[in-house]
Coordinates of C-alpha atoms in Angstrom, one line a residue:
X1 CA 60.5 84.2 60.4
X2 CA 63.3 86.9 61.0
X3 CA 66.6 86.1 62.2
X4 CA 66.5 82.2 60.4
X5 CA 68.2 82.5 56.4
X6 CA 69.2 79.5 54.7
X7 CA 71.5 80.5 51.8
X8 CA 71.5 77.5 49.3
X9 CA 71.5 77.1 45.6
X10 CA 68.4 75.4 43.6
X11 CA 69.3 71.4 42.7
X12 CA 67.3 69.1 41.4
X13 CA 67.7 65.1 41.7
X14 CA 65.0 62.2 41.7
X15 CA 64.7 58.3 41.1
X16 CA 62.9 56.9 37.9
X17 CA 61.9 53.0 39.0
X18 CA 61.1 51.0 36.2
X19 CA 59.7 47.5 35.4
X20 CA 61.7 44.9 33.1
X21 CA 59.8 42.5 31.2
X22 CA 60.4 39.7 28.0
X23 CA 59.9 40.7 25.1
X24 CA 58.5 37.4 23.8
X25 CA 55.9 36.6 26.7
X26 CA 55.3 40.2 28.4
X27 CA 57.1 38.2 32.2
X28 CA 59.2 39.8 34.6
X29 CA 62.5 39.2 33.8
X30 CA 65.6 40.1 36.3
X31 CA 68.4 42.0 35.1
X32 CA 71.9 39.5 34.4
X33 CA 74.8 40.8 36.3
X34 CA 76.7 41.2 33.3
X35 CA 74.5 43.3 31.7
X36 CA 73.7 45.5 34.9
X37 CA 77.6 46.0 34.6
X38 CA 78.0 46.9 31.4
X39 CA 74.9 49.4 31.4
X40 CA 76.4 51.3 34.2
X41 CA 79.5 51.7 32.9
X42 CA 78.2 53.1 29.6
X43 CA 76.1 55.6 31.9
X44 CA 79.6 56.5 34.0
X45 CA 81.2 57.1 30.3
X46 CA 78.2 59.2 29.2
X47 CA 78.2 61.4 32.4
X48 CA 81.9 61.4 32.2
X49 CA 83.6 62.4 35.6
X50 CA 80.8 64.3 37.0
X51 CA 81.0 64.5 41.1
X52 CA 77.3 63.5 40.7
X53 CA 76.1 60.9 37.8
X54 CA 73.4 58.2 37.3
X55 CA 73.1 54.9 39.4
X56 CA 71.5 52.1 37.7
X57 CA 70.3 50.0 40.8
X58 CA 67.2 48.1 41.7
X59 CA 64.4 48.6 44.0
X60 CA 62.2 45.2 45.9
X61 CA 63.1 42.9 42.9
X62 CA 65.8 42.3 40.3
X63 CA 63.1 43.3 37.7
X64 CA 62.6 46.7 39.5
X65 CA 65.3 49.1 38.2
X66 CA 66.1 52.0 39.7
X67 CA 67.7 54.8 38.4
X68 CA 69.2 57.2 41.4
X69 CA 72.1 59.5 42.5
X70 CA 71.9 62.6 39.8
X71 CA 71.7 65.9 41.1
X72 CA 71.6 69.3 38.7
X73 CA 71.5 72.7 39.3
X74 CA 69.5 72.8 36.2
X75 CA 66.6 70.8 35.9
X76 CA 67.1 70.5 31.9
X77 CA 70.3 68.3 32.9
X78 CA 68.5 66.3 35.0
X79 CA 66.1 64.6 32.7
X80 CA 68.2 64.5 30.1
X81 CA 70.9 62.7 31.8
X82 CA 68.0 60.3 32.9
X83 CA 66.5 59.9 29.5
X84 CA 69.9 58.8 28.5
X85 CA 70.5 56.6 30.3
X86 CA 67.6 54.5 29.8
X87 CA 68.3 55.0 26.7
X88 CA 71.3 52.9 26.8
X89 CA 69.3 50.2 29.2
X90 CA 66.8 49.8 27.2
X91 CA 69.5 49.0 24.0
X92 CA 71.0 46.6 26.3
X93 CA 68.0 44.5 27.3
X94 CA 66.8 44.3 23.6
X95 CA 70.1 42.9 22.5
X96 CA 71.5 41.3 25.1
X97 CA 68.3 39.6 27.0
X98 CA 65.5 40.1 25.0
X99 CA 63.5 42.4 27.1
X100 CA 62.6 45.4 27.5
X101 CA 61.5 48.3 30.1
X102 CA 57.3 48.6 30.4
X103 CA 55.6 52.2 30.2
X104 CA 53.2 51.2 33.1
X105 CA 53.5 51.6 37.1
X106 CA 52.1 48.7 37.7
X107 CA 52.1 45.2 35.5
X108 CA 48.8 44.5 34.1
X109 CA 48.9 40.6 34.2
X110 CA 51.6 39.1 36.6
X111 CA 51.2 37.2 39.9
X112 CA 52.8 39.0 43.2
X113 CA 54.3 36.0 44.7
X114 CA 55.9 34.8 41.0
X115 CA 57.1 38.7 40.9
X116 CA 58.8 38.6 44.3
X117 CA 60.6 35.5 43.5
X118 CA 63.5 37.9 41.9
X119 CA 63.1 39.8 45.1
X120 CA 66.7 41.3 46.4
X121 CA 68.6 39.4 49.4
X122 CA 68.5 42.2 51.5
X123 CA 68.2 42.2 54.9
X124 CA 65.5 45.3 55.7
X125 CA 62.9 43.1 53.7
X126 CA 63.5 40.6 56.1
X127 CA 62.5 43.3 58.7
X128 CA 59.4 44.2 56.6
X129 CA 58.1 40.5 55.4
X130 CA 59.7 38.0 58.0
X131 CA 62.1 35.1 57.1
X132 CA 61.4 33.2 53.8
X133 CA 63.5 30.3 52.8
X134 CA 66.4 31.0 50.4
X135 CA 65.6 34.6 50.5
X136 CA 66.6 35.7 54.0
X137 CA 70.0 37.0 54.0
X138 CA 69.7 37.9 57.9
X139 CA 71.4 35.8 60.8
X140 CA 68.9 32.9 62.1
X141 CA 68.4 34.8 65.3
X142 CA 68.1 38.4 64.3
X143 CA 64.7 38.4 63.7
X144 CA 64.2 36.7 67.1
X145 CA 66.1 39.4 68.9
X146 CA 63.7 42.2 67.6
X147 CA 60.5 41.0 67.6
X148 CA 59.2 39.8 71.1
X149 CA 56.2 38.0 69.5
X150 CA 55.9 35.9 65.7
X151 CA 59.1 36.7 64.9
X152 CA 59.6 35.1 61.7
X153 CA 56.9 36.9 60.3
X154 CA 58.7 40.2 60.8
X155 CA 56.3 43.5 60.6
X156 CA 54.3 41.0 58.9
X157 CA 53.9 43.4 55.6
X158 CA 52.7 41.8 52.7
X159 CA 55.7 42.8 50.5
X160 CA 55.4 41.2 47.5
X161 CA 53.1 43.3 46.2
X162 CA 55.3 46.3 46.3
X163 CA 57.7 44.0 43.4
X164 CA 55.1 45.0 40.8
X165 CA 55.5 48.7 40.8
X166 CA 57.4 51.2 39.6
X167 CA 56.9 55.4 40.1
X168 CA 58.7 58.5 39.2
X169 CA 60.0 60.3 42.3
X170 CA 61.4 64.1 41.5
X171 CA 63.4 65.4 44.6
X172 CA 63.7 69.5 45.0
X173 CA 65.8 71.0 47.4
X174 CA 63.8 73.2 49.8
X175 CA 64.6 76.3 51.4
X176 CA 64.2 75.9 55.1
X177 CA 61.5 79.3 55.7
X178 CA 59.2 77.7 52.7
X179 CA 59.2 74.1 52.9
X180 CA 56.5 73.6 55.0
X181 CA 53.9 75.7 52.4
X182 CA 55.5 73.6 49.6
X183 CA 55.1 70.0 51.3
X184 CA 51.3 70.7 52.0
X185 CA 51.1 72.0 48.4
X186 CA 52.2 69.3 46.9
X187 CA 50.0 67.0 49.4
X188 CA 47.3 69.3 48.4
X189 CA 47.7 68.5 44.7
X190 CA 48.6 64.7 44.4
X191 CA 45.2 64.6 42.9
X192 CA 46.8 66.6 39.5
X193 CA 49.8 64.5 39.8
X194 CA 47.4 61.4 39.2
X195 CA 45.3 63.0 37.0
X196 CA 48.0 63.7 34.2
X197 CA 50.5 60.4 34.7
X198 CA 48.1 57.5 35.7
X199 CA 48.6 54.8 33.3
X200 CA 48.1 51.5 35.1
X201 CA 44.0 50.7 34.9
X202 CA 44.5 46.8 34.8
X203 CA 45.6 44.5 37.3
X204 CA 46.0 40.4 37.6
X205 CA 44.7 40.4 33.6
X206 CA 41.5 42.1 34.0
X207 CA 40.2 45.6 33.8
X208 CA 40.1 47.4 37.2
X209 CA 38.2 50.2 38.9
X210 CA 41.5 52.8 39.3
X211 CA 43.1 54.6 36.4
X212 CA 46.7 53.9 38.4
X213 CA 46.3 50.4 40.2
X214 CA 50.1 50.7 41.5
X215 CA 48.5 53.0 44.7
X216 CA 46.6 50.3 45.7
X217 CA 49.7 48.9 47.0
X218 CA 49.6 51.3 50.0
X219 CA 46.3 51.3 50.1
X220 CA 44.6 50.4 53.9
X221 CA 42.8 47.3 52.5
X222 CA 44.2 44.6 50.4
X223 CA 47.7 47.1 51.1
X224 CA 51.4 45.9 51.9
X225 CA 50.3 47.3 55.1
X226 CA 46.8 46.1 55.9
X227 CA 48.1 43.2 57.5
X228 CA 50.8 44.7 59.7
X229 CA 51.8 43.9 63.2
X230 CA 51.1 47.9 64.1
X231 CA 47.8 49.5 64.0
X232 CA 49.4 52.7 63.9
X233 CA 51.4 51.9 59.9
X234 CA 48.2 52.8 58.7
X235 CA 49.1 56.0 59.1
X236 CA 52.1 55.4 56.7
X237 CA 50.8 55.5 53.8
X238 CA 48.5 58.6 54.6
X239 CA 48.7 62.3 53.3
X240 CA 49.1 64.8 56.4
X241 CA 45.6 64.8 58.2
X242 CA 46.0 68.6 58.7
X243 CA 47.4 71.3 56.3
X244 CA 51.3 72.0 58.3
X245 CA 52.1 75.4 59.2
X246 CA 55.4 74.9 60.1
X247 CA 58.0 72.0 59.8
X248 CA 56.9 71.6 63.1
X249 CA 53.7 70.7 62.4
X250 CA 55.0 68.3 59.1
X251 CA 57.2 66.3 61.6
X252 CA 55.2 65.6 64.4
X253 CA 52.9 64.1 62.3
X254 CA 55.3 61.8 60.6
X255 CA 57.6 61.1 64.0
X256 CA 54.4 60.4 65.8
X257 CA 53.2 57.5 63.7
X258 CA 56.7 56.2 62.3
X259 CA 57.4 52.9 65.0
X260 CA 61.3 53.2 63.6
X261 CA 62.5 50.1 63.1
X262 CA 66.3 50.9 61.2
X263 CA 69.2 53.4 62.2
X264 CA 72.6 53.6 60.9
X265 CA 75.0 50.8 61.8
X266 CA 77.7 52.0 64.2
X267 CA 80.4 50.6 61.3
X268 CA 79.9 52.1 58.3
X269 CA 81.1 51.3 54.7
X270 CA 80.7 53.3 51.6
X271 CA 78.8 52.4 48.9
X272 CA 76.2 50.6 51.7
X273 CA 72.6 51.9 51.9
X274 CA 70.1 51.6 54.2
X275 CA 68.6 48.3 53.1
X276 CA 71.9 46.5 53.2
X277 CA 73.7 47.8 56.3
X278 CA 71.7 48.8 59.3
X279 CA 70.8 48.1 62.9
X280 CA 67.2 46.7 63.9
X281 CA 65.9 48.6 66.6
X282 CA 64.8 46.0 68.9
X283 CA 60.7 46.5 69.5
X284 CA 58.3 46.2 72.5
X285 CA 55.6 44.6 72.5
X286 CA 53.1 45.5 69.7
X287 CA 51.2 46.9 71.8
X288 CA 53.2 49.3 73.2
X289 CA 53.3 52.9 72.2
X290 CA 57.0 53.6 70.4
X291 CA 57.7 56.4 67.5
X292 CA 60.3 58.1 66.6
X293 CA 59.6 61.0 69.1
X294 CA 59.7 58.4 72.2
X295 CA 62.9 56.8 70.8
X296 CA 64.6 60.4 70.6
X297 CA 63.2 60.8 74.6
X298 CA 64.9 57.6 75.6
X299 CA 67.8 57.0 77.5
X300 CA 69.4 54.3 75.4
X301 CA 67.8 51.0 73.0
X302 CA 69.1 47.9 72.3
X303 CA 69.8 47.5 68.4
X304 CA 70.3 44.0 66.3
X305 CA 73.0 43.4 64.1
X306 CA 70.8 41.9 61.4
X307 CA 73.6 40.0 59.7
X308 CA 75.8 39.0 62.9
X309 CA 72.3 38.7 65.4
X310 CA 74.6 40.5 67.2
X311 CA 73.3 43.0 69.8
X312 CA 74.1 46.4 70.6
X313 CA 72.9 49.1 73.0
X314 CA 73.0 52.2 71.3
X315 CA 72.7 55.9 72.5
X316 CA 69.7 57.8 70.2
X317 CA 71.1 60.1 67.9
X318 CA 69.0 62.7 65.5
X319 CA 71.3 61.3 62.7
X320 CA 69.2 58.0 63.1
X321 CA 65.8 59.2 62.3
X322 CA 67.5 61.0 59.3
X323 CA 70.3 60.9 56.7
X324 CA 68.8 58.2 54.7
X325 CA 67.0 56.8 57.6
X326 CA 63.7 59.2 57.0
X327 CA 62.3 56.9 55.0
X328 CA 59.6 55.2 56.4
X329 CA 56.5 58.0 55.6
X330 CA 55.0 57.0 52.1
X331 CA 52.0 59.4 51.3
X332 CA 50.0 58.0 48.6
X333 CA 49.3 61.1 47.2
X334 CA 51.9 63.4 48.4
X335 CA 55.2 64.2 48.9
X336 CA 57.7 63.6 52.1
X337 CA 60.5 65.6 53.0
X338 CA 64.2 64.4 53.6
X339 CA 67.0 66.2 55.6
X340 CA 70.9 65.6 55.6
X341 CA 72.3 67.2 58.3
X342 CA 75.8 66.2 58.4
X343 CA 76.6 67.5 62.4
X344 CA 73.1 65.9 63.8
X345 CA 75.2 64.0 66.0
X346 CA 76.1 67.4 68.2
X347 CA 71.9 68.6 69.0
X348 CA 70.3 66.8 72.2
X349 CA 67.7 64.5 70.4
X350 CA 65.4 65.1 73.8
X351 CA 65.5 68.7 72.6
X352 CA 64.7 67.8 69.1
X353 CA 62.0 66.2 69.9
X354 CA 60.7 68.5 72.5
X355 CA 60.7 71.3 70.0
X356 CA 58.4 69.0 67.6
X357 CA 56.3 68.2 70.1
X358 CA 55.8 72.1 71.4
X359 CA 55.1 72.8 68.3
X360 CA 58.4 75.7 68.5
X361 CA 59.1 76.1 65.0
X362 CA 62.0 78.8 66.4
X363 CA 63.9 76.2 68.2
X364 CA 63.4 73.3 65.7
X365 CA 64.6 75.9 62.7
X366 CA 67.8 76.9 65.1
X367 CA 68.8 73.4 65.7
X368 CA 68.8 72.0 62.2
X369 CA 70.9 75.0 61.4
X370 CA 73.1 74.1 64.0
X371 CA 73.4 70.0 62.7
X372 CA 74.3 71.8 59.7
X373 CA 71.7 72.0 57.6
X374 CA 73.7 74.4 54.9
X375 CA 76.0 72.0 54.2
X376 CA 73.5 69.5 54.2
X377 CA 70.1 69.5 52.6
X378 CA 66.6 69.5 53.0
X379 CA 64.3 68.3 50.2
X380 CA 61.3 67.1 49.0
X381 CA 60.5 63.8 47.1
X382 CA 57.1 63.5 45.3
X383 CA 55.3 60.0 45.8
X384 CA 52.2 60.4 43.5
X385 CA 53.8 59.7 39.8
X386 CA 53.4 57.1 37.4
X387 CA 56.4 56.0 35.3
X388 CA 56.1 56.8 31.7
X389 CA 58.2 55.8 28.7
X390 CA 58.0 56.4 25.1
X391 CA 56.1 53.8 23.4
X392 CA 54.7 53.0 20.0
X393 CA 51.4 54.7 20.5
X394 CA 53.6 57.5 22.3
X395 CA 57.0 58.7 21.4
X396 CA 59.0 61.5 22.8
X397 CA 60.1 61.7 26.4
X398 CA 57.2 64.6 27.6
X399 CA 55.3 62.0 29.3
X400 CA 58.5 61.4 31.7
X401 CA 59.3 64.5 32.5
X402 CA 55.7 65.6 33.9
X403 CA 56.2 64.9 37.3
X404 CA 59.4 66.9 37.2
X405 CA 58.3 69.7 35.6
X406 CA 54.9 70.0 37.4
X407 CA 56.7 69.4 41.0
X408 CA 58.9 72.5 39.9
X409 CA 56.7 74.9 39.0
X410 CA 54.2 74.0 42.0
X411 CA 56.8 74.3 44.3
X412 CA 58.1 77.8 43.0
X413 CA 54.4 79.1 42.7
X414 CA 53.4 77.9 46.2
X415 CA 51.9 81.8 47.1
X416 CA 49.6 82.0 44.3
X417 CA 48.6 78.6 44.4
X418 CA 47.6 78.3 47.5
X419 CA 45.4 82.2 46.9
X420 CA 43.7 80.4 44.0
X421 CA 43.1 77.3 46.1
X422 CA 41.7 79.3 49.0
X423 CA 39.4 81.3 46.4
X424 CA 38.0 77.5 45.3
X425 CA 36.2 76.7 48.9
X426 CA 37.4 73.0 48.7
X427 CA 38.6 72.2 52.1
X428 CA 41.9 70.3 52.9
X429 CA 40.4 66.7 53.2
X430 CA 39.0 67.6 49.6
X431 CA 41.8 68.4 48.3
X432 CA 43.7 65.3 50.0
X433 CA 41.7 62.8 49.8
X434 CA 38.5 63.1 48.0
X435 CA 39.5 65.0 45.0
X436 CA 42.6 61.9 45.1
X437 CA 39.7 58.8 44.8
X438 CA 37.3 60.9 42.2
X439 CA 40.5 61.5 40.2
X440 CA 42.1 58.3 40.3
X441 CA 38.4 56.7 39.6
X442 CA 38.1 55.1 36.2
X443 CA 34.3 55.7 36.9
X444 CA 35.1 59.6 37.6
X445 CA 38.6 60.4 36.5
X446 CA 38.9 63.8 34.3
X447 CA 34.7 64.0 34.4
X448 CA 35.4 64.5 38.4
X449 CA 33.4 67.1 39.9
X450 CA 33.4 68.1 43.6
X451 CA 31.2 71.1 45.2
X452 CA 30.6 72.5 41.6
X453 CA 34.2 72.3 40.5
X454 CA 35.5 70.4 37.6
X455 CA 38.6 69.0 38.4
X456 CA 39.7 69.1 34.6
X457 CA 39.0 72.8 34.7
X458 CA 40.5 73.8 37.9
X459 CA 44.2 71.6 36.7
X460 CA 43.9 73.4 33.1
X461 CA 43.7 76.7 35.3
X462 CA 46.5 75.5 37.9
X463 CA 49.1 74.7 35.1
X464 CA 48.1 78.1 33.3
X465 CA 49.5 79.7 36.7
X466 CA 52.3 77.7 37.7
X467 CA 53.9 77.3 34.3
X468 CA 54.7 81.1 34.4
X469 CA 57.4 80.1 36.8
X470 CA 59.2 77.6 34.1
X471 CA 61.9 78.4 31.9
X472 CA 61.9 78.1 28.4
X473 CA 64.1 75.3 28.4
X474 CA 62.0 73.9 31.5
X475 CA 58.5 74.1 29.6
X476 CA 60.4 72.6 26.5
X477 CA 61.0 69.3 28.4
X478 CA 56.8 68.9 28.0
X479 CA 56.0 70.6 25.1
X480 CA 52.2 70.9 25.1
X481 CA 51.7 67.4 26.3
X482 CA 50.5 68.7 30.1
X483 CA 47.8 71.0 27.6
X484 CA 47.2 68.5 25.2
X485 CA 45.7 66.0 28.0
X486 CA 44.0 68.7 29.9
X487 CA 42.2 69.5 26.5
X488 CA 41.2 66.1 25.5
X489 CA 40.7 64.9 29.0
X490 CA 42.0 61.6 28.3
X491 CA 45.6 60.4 30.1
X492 CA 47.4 57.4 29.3
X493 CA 44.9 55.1 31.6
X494 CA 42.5 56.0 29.4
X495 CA 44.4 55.5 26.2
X496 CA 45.3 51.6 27.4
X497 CA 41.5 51.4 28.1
X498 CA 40.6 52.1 24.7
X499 CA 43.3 49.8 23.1
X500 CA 42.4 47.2 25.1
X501 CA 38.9 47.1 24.1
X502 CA 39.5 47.3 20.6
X503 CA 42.1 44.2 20.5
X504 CA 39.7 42.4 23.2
X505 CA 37.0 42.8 20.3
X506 CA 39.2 40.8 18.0
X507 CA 41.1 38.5 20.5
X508 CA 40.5 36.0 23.1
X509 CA 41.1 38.2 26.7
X510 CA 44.3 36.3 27.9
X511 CA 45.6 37.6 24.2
X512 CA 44.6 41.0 24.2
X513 CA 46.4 41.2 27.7
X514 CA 49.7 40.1 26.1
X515 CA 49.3 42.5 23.0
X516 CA 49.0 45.4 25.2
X517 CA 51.7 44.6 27.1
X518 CA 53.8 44.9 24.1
X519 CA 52.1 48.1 23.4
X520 CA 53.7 49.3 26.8
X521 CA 57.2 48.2 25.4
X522 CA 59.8 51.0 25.5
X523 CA 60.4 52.3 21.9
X524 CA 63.3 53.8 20.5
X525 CA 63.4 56.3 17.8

């Protein structure tokens, strides 16, 4: 679109969530303060006095680690820095608590609701979940000030499921006249994404029927979400319905199903996130239509002060919908974007959201300029990876860095890809969501065919394409491994499989669980 540049230099940044377990028993185990100290201050010494290093912190549950913060203007750096650094965690765990990180995205044996006893006392789960005893860190009367109706129960998600999951999420900063083409191409190949990293086919101790049972969690039945307060958060979890042609497009989407719920307290501290300090939005009634477009249209909202019950009324502001506050969109099999705009404060939200709603991709481009989107960002955060770690049946850190390699070579091939997925006649609900199920299908996985097209054949020709656009140094990070598991159509969901069978043939079931747990143990060389 002429007259709209965005001059900004490549970076690259993600978040690696991983689950800790005993060595002895194959249990969640929390991290001990002590040893979460000491970790990340061997990370700050390895990174030295970088402006940007590694943050060791956690996600639902003390057992969730999350690794966070890095950003690298060479995506070589990135990983290794991140390798590293789990590195040094895992070392710590084995000597210090006798545990260890687990190579799966989801726990093969555990119980939700004994997993979400370590969950964190932080106050947006109280939002999420509702008040639970000893857990609730929020006022007594906050949640009664937001919800008009079963306020205890909060959004009334069932949250403890999301404790027994962990994914790799690779972030890419975005130039602002290609992002929407790359967000639908990487919503248009979550399906590849699953195909190559799935590597959690059991759940509570028995064999299930998907190769990665961690995206059941978002999944519209038996989901953290299926038994929400809000018809609408169904839509949460879904990839765009339509393929976006402008950001436009992308964000009316999202800000037409997102009911906001959290915006940026008006006293800020550094060092805070988003889960910890906050305002609740106060809601309507449930069934009353609110998004993040009608909150941007309103005059004014009253807002909770979740730790003082304390209530505000509060002027809407673009910077509440964004800068760290775009959260709340969590495509199963695709990607979101996020924007820091660090003047959103001086564009009219009515106009904001006037231009999303118009569908004026000229006035939406000229105002995130104007918020300062160059000395900001905007990025884009895959949601579809597994986490993988090296293991006894597989060393070497090629595995990990799949998601980040993939994500930046789709990204920088985004013309030719989408000409080779135009030239394949599979429309965009194929591509989005039944290609996703046939591929993430023990009963289907790599033998997946749709309209005539094996899906095996049509990734092995994808990554022949897009890996043109990698470095040496880049395509180094995965060796052949992306090749190697194309060729022999077999993934790490399938190698657990197989392992599984052959110690079930020897051992009683609940003991061929616990042996493959200890398979999935992090191994150092």
């Amino acid at each position: 679109m002429p007259g709209f540049t965005q001059e900004i230099v490549p970076t690259y940044g993600g978040e690696i969530e991983a689950l800790v377990v005993r060595c002895d028993n194959g249990k969640f185990t929390p991290i001990a303060d002590a040893v979460h100290a000491k970790v990340q201050q061997a990370i700050d010494n390895l990174n030295g006095l970088d402006e940007s290093s590694v943050t060791l912190g956690y996600d639902v549950a003390a057992h969730q680690v999350e690794m966070h913060g890095l950003v690298c203007s060479q995506l070589p750096q990135l990983v290794s820095s991140y390798c590293a650094s789990l590195e040094i965690l895992q070392r710590a765990l084995k000597q210090e608590a006798g545990a260890s990180l687990l190579s799966s995205a989801y726990h093969p044996f555990e119980d939700p609701f004994a997993a979400y006893q370590n969950v964190l006392p932080k106050p947006i789960y109280d939002l999420y979940r509702g008040f639970i005893p000893g857990k609730s860190p929020s006022h007594p009367l906050a949640l009664e000030r937001v919800y008009p109706t079963r306020a205890r129960q909060g959004r009334c998600w069932a949250e403890e499921m999301g404790s027994m999951a962990a994914a790799i999420h690779p972030w890419n900063a975005l130039y602002l006249e290609s992002a929407a083409s790359q967000v639908a191409m990487l919503h248009a190949l979550g399906w590849m994404f699953n195909l190559l990293t799935a590597n959690s086919p059991f759940s509570a101790g028995k064999l299930s029927a998907l190769r990665d049972y961690r995206v059941q969690i978002w999944g519209p039945r038996g989901g953290m979400m299926a038994t929400s307060r809000y018809r609408q958060d169904s839509a949460l979890v879904q990839n765009l319905p339509t393929r976006p042609r402008g950001l436009a497009d992308y964000y009316r989407y999202v800000f037409s199903t997102q009911r906001p719920m959290a915006i940026p307290h008006i006293r800020t501290e550094d060092g805070k996130d988003y889960k910890s300090q906050f305002l609740a939005l106060v809601q309507p009634a449930d069934w009353q239509d609110f998004t993040v477009l009608s909150y941007l249209q309103a005059r004014s909202v009253n807002a909770v002060d979740m730790a003082t019950g304390e209530i505000y009324e509060v002027m809407p502001n673009v910077g509440h919908v964004i800068n760290g506050f775009d959260f709340l969109y969590y495509p199963v099999y695709g990607a979101r974007l996020r924007l820091r705009l660090p003047y959103a404060e001086l564009i009219d939200p009515v106009r904001f959201a006037q231009a999303i709603l118009d569908n004026d991709e000229s006035s939406l481009r000229s105002l995130l300029l104007r918020a300062g989107l160059e000395e900001g960002y905007l990025c884009i955060e895959g949601r579809t990876a597994a986490t993988h770690l090296p293991t006894s049946m597989r060393s070497g850190w090629a595995r990990l860095s799949i998601p980040f390699v993939l994500q930046t070579a789709c990204l920088r091939a985004h013309h030719e890809l989408w000409e080779l997925l135009d030239t394949t006649g599979l429309s965009w609900q194929d591509l989005t969501q039944t290609l996703p199920a046939l591929t993430n299908s023990i009963e289907h996985g790599f033998q997946a065919r749709l309209k005539g097209i094996e899906v095996s054949a049509l990734a092995s020709q994808i990554w022949r394409l897009v890996k043109q656009y990698l470095t040496f140094e880049e395509r180094a990070l995965v060796g052949e491994e992306i090749d190697r598991i194309l060729r022999q159509k077999r993934a790490a969901a399938e190698e657990q499989v197989s392992l599984y069978e052959r110690l079930h043939s020897k051992h009683q079931e609940i003991v061929a669980m616990r042996l493959l747990v200890e398979q999935l143990h992090m191994c150092q060389d």
